[in-house]
CSV table of C-alpha atoms and ligand atoms in Angstrom, one decimal:
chain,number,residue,atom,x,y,z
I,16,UNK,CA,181.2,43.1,116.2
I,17,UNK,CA,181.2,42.4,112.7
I,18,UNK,CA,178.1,40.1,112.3
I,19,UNK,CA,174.8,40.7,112.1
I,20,UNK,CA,172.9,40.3,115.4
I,21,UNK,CA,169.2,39.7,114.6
I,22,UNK,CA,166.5,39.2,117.4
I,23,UNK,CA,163.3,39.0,117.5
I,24,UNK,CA,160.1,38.3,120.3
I,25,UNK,CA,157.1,37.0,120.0
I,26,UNK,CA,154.2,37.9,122.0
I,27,UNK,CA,152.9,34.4,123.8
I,28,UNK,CA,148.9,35.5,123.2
I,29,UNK,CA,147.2,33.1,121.4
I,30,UNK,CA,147.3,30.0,119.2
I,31,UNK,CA,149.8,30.5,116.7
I,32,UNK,CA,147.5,30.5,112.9
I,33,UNK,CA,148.8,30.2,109.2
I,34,UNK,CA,149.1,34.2,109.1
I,35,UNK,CA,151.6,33.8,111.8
I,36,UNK,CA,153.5,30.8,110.3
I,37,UNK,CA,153.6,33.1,107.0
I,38,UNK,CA,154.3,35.8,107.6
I,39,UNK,CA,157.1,35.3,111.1
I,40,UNK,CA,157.3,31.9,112.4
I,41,UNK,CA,158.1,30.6,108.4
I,42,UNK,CA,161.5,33.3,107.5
I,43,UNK,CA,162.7,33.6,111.0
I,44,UNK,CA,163.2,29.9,111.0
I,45,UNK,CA,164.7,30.0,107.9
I,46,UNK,CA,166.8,32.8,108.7
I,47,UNK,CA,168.1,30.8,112.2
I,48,UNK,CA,170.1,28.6,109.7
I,49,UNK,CA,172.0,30.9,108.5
I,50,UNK,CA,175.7,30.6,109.4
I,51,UNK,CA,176.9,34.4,108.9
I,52,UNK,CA,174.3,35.4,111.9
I,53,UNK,CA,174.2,35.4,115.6
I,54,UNK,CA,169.7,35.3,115.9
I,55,UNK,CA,168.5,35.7,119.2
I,56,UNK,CA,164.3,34.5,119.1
I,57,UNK,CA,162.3,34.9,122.3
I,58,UNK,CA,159.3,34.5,123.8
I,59,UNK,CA,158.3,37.7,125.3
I,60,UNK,CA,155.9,36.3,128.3
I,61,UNK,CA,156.3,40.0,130.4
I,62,UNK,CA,154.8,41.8,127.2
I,63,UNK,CA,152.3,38.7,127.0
I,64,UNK,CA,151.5,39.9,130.8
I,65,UNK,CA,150.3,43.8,129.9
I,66,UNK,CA,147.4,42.1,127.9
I,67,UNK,CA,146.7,38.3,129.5
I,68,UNK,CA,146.1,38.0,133.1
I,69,UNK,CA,144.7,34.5,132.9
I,70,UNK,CA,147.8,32.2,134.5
I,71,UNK,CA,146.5,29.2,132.7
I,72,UNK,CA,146.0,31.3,129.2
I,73,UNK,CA,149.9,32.5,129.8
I,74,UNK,CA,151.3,29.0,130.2
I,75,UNK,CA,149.2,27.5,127.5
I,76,UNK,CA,149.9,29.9,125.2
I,77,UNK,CA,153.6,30.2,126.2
I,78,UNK,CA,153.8,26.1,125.7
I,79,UNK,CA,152.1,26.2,121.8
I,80,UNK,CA,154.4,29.1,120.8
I,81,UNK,CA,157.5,27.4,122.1
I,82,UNK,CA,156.3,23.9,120.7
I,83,UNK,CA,155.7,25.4,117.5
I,84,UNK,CA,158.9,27.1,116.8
I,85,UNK,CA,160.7,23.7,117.5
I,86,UNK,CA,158.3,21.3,115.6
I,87,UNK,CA,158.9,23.5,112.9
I,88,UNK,CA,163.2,23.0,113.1
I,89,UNK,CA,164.4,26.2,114.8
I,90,UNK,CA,167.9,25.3,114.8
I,91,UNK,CA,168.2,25.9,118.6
I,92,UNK,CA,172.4,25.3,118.4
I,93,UNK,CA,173.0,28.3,115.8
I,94,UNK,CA,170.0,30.3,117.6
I,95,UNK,CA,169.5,31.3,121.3
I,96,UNK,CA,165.7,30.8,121.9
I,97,UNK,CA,164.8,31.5,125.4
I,98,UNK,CA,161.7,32.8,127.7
I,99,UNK,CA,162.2,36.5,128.3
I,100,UNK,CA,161.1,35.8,132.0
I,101,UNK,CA,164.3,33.7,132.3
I,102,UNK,CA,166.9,36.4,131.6
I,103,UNK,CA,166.2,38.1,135.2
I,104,UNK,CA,169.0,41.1,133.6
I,105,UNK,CA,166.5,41.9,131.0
I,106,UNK,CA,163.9,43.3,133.5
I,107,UNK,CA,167.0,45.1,135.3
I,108,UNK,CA,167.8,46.7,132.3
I,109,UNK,CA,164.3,47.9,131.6
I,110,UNK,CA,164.3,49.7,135.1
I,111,UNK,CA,168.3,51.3,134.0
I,112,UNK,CA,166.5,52.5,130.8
I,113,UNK,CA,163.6,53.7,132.4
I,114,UNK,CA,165.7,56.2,134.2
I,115,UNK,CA,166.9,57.6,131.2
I,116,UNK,CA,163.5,57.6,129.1
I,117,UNK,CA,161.4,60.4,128.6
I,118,UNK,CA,157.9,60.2,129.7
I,119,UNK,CA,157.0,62.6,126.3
I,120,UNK,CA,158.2,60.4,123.9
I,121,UNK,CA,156.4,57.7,125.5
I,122,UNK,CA,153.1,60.0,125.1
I,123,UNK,CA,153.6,59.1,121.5
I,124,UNK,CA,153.8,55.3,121.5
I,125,UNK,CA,150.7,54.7,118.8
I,126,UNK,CA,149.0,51.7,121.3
I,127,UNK,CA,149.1,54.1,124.0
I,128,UNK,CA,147.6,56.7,122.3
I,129,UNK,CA,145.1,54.5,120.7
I,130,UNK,CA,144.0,53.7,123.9
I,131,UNK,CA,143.4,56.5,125.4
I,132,UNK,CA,141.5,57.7,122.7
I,133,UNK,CA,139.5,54.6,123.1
I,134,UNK,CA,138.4,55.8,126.4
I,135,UNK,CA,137.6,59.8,125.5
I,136,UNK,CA,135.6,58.6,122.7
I,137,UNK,CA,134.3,56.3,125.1
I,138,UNK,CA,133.6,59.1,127.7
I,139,UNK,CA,135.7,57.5,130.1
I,140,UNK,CA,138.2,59.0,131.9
I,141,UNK,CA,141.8,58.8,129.6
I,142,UNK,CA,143.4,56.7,131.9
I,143,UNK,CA,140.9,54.3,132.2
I,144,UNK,CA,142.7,50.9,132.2
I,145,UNK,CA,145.9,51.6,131.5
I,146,UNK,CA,148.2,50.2,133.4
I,147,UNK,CA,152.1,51.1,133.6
I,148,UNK,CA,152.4,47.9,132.0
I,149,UNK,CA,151.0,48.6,128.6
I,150,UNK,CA,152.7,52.7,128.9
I,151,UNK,CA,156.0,51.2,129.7
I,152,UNK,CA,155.6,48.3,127.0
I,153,UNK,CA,158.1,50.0,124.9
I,154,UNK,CA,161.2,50.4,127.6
I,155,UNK,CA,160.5,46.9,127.7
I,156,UNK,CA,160.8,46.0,124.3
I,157,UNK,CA,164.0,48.0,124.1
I,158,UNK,CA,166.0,46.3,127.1
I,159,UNK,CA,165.1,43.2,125.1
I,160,UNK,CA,166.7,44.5,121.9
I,161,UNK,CA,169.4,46.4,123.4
I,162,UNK,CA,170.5,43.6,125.8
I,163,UNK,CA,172.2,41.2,122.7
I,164,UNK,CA,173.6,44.7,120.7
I,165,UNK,CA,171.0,43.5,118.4
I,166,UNK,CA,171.3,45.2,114.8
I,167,UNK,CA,168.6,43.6,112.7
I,168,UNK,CA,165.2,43.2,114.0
I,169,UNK,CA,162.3,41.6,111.8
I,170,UNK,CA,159.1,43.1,112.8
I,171,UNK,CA,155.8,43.4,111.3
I,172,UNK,CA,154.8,47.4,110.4
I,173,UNK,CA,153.0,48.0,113.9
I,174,UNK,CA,156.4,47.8,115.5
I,175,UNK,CA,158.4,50.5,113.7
I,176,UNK,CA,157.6,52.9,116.6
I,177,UNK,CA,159.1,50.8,118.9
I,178,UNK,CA,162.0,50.8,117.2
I,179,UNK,CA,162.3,53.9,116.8
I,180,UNK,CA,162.3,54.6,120.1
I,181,UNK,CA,164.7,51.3,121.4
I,182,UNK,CA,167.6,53.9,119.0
I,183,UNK,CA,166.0,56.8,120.8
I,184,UNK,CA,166.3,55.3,124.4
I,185,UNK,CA,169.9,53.8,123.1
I,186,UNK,CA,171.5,57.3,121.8
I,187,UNK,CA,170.5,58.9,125.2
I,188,UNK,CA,171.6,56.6,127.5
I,189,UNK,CA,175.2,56.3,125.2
I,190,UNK,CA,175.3,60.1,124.7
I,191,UNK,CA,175.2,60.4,129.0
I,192,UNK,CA,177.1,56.9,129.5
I,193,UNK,CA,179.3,56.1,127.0
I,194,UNK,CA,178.9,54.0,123.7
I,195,UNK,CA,177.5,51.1,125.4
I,196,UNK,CA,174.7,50.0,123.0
I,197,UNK,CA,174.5,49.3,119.4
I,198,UNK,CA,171.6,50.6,117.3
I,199,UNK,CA,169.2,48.8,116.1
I,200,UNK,CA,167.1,48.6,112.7
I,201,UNK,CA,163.9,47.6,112.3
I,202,UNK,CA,163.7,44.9,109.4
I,203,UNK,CA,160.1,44.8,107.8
I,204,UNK,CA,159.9,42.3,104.7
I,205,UNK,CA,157.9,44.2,102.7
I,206,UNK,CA,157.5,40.7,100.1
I,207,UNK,CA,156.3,38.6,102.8
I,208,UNK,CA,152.6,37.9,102.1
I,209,UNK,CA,150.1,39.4,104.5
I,210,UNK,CA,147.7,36.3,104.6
I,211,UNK,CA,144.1,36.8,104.6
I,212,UNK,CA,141.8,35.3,106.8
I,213,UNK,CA,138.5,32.9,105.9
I,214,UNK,CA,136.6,36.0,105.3
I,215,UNK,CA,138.8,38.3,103.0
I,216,UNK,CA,140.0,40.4,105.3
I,217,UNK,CA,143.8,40.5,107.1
I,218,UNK,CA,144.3,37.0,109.0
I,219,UNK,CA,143.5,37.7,112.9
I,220,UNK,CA,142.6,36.1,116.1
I,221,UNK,CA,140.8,39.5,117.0
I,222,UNK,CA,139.0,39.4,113.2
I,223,UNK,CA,137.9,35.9,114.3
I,224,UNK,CA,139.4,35.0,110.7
I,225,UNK,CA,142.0,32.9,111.6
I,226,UNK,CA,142.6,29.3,110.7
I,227,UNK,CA,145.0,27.4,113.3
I,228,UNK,CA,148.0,26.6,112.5
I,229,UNK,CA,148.2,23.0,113.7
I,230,UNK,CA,144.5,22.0,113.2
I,231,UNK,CA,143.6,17.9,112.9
I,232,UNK,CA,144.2,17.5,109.0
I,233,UNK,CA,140.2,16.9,108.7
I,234,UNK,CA,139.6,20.1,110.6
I,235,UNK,CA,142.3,21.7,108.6
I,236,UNK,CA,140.4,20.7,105.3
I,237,UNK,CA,136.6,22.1,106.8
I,238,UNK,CA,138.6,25.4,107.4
I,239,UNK,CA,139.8,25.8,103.8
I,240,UNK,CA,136.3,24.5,102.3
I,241,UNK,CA,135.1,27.7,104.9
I,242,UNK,CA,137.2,30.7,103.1
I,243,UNK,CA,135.1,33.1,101.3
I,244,UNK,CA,134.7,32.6,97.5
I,245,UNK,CA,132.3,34.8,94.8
I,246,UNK,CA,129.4,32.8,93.4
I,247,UNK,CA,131.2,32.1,89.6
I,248,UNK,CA,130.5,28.7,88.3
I,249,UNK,CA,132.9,25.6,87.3
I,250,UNK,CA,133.8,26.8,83.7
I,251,UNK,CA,133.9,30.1,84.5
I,252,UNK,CA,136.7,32.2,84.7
I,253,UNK,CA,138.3,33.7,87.8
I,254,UNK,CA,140.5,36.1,88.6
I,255,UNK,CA,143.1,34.8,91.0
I,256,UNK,CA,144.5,38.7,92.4
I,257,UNK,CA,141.0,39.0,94.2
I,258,UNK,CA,140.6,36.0,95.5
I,259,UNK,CA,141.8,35.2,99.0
I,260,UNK,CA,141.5,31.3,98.5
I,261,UNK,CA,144.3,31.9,95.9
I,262,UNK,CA,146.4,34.5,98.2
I,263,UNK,CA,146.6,31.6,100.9
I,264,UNK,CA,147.6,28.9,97.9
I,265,UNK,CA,150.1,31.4,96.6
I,266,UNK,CA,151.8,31.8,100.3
I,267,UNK,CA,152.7,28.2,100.4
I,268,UNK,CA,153.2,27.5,96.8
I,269,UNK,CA,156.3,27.5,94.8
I,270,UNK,CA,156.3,29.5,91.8
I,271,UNK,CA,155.4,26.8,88.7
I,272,UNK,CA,152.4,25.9,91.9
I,273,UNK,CA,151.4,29.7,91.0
I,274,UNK,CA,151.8,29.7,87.3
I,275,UNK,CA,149.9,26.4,86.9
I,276,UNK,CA,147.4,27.7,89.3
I,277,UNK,CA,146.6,31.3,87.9
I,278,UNK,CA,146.2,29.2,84.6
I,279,UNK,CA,143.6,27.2,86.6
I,280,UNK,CA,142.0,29.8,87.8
I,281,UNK,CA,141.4,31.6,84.2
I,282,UNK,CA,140.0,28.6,82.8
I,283,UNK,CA,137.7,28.1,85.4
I,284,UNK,CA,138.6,25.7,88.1
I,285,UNK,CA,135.7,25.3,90.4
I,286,UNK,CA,136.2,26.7,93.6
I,287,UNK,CA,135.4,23.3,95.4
I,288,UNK,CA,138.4,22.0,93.5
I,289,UNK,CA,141.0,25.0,94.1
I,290,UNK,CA,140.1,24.4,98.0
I,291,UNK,CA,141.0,20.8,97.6
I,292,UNK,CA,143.9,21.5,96.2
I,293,UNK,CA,145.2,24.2,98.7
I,294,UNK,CA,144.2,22.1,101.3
I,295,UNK,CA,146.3,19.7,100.1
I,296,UNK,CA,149.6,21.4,99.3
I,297,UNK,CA,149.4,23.5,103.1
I,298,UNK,CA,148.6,20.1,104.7
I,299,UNK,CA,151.8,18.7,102.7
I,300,UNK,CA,153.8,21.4,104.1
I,301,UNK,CA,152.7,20.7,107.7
I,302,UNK,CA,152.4,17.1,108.1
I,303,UNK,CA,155.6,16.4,109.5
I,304,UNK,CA,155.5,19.2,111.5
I,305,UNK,CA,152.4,18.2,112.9
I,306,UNK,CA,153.4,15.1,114.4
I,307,UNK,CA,156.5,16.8,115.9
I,308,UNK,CA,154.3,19.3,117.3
I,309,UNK,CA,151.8,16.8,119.0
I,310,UNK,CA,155.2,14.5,120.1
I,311,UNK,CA,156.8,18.0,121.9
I,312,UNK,CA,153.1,19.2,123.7
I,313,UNK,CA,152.8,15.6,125.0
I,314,UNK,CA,156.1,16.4,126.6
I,315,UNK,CA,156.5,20.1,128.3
I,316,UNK,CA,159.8,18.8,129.8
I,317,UNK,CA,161.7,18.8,126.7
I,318,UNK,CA,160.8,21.9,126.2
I,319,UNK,CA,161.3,23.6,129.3
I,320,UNK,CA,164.8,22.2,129.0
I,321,UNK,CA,165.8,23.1,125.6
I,322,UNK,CA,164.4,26.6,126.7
I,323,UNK,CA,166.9,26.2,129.8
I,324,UNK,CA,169.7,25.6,127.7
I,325,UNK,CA,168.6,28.9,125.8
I,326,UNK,CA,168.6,30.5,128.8
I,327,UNK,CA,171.9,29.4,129.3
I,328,UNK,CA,173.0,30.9,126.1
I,329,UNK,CA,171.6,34.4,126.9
I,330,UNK,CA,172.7,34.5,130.2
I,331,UNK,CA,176.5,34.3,129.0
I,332,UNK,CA,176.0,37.0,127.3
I,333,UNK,CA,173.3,38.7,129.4
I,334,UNK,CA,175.5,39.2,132.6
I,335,UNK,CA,178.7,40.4,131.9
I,336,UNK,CA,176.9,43.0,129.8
I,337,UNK,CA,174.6,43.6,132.5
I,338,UNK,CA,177.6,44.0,134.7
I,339,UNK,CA,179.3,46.8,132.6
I,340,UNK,CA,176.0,48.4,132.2
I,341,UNK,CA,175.8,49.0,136.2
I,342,UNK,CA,179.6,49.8,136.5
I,343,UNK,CA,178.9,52.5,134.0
I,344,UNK,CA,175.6,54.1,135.8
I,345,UNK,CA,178.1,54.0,139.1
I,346,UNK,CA,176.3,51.2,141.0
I,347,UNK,CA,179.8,49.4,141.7
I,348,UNK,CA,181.7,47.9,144.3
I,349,UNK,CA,182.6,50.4,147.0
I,350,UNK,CA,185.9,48.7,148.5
X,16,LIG,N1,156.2,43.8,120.7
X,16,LIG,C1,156.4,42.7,119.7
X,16,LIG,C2,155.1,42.3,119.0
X,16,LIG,O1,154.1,42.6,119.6
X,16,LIG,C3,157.0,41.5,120.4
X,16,LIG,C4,158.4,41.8,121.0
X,16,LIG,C5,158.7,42.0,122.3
X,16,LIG,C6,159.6,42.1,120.2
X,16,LIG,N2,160.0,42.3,122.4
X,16,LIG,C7,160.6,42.3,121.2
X,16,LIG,C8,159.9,42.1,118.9
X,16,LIG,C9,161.9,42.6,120.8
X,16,LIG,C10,161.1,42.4,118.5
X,16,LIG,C11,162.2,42.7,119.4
X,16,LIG,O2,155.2,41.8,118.0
């Protein structure tokens, strides 16, 4: 195995918003293009499941996600991209794993903790709506990356743990078993701009902050005209590195876009302007996309069946694997 083997899931909660695009949806596409890498992308619908347990929210959500990634030119002939729900071995490997798991080191896992800490500051009993769902989450996580012998995986910061502990799973099951899985390494691009939202802060469904990603272009433009700005005048001068309108303009810009627009700032654009003019350049970016994305989500078939073919994909890989895995734990053939 001398390529690289990058995978990645996304979580189907949620609209995907211009923080997402940014910051994952935008260098994982890219990345699927490139020749020297077997990419697995999925979307994780059984980690979806430990927070959404609205059946109509799951499929909408599930339908967006998958709609975007292909509007936007996943190259789904280099890349597997499949519904983790499909791959039945994945869930069979989480219960294999399980088994060889210890229950302390999932005492760490930081969202765990978090909430249980939520409930004694609460007052609440500490297992107060936790489910095995959310404790479990990160056996889960690591039958999904262990499953393709992934070595690269791009996550954002909150997902180090779980990395961390898909190698620590890994190394015990192979030190008991045999060398059976690779290990894998988390892959956090630090240059990747963390996009603020309309109000300054980090861009986030739960900070209500968030602008859409695939917005009406006129809704698009109210949302822009909505992002925080200080009260400094046309013909006075502002300073770009505090200003979130400019950090949003800078993540879709190319550099001379930044040069020319840091110069604009300093000589005082008016902020009414700037907006117009980062409205413009992120609608530019996604007009195309856009219309691909309305063409695919007025046609969930095509997409269920390029996800089938994905399926496909994974599934040749997936079950031979899956097959060695069981010989090796001894669950074989008797005759
Ligand atoms: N837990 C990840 C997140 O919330 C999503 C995810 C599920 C994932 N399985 C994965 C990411 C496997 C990388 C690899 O972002």
């Amino acid at each position: 195995m001398n390529k690289r083997t990058v995978l990645t899931g996304i979580t189907t909660t949620g609209t995907p918003h211009l923080g997402n695009y940014v910051g994952a949806i935008k260098p994982c596409i890219d990345a699927s293009h490139d020749k020297d890498v077997k990419s697995y992308y999925f979307l994780a619908d059984y980690h979806a499941l430990v927070k959404n347990r609205d059946p109509e929210r799951m499929r909408q959500s599930t339908l967006e996600i998958a709609a975007t990634w292909l509007a936007l030119g996943l190259d789904t002939q280099r890349a597997a991209f499949y519904r983790q729900s499909d791959i039945p071995e994945i869930l069979e490997l989480t219960w294999i794993l399980t088994c060889s798991t210890a229950k302390g080191l999932m005492n760490r896992a930081h969202a765990y903790k978090a909430a249980v800490q939520e409930n004694v500051d609460a007052g609440e009993d500490p297992d107060f709506a936790i489910t095995m769902g959310l404790f479990s989450y990160p056996v889960l996580m690591a039958a999904d990356i262990l499953m393709f012998n992934s070595t690269h995986v791009p996550v954002g910061k909150d997902q180090v743990q779980h990395l961390e502990m898909a190698r620590d799973i890994a190394q015990r099951f192979n030190h008991h078993y045999g060398e059976h899985f690779a290990l894998p390494e988390a892959v956090v691009e630090e240059h990747v701009a963390v996009l603020p939202g309309t109000d300054g802060r980090k861009m986030s469904k739960s900070y209500n902050n968030a602008i859409p990603l695939w917005l009406p272009e006129k809704q698009l433009r109210k949302a822009i005209m909505k992002i925080v700005t200080n009260s400094l005048e046309p013909g006075e001068p502002k300073n770009p590195d505090d200003s979130a309108l400019y950090a949003i303009y800078a993540a879709f810009a190319s550099r001379e876009q930044r040069e020319a627009m840091r110069q604009a700032y300093r000589d005082g654009i008016a902020w009414g302007a700037a907006k117009q003019e980062t409205f413009e350049l992120i609608n530019n970016e996604l007009v195309q996309g856009r219309e691909r994305y309305e063409a695919l989500m007025a046609e969930p078939a095509r997409i269920e069946q390029t996800l089938a073919e994905g399926a496909v994909k994974a599934r040749d890989w997936a079950t031979p694997f899956l097959a060695r895995i069981r010989k090796a734990i001894g669950i074989r053939k008797l005759g």
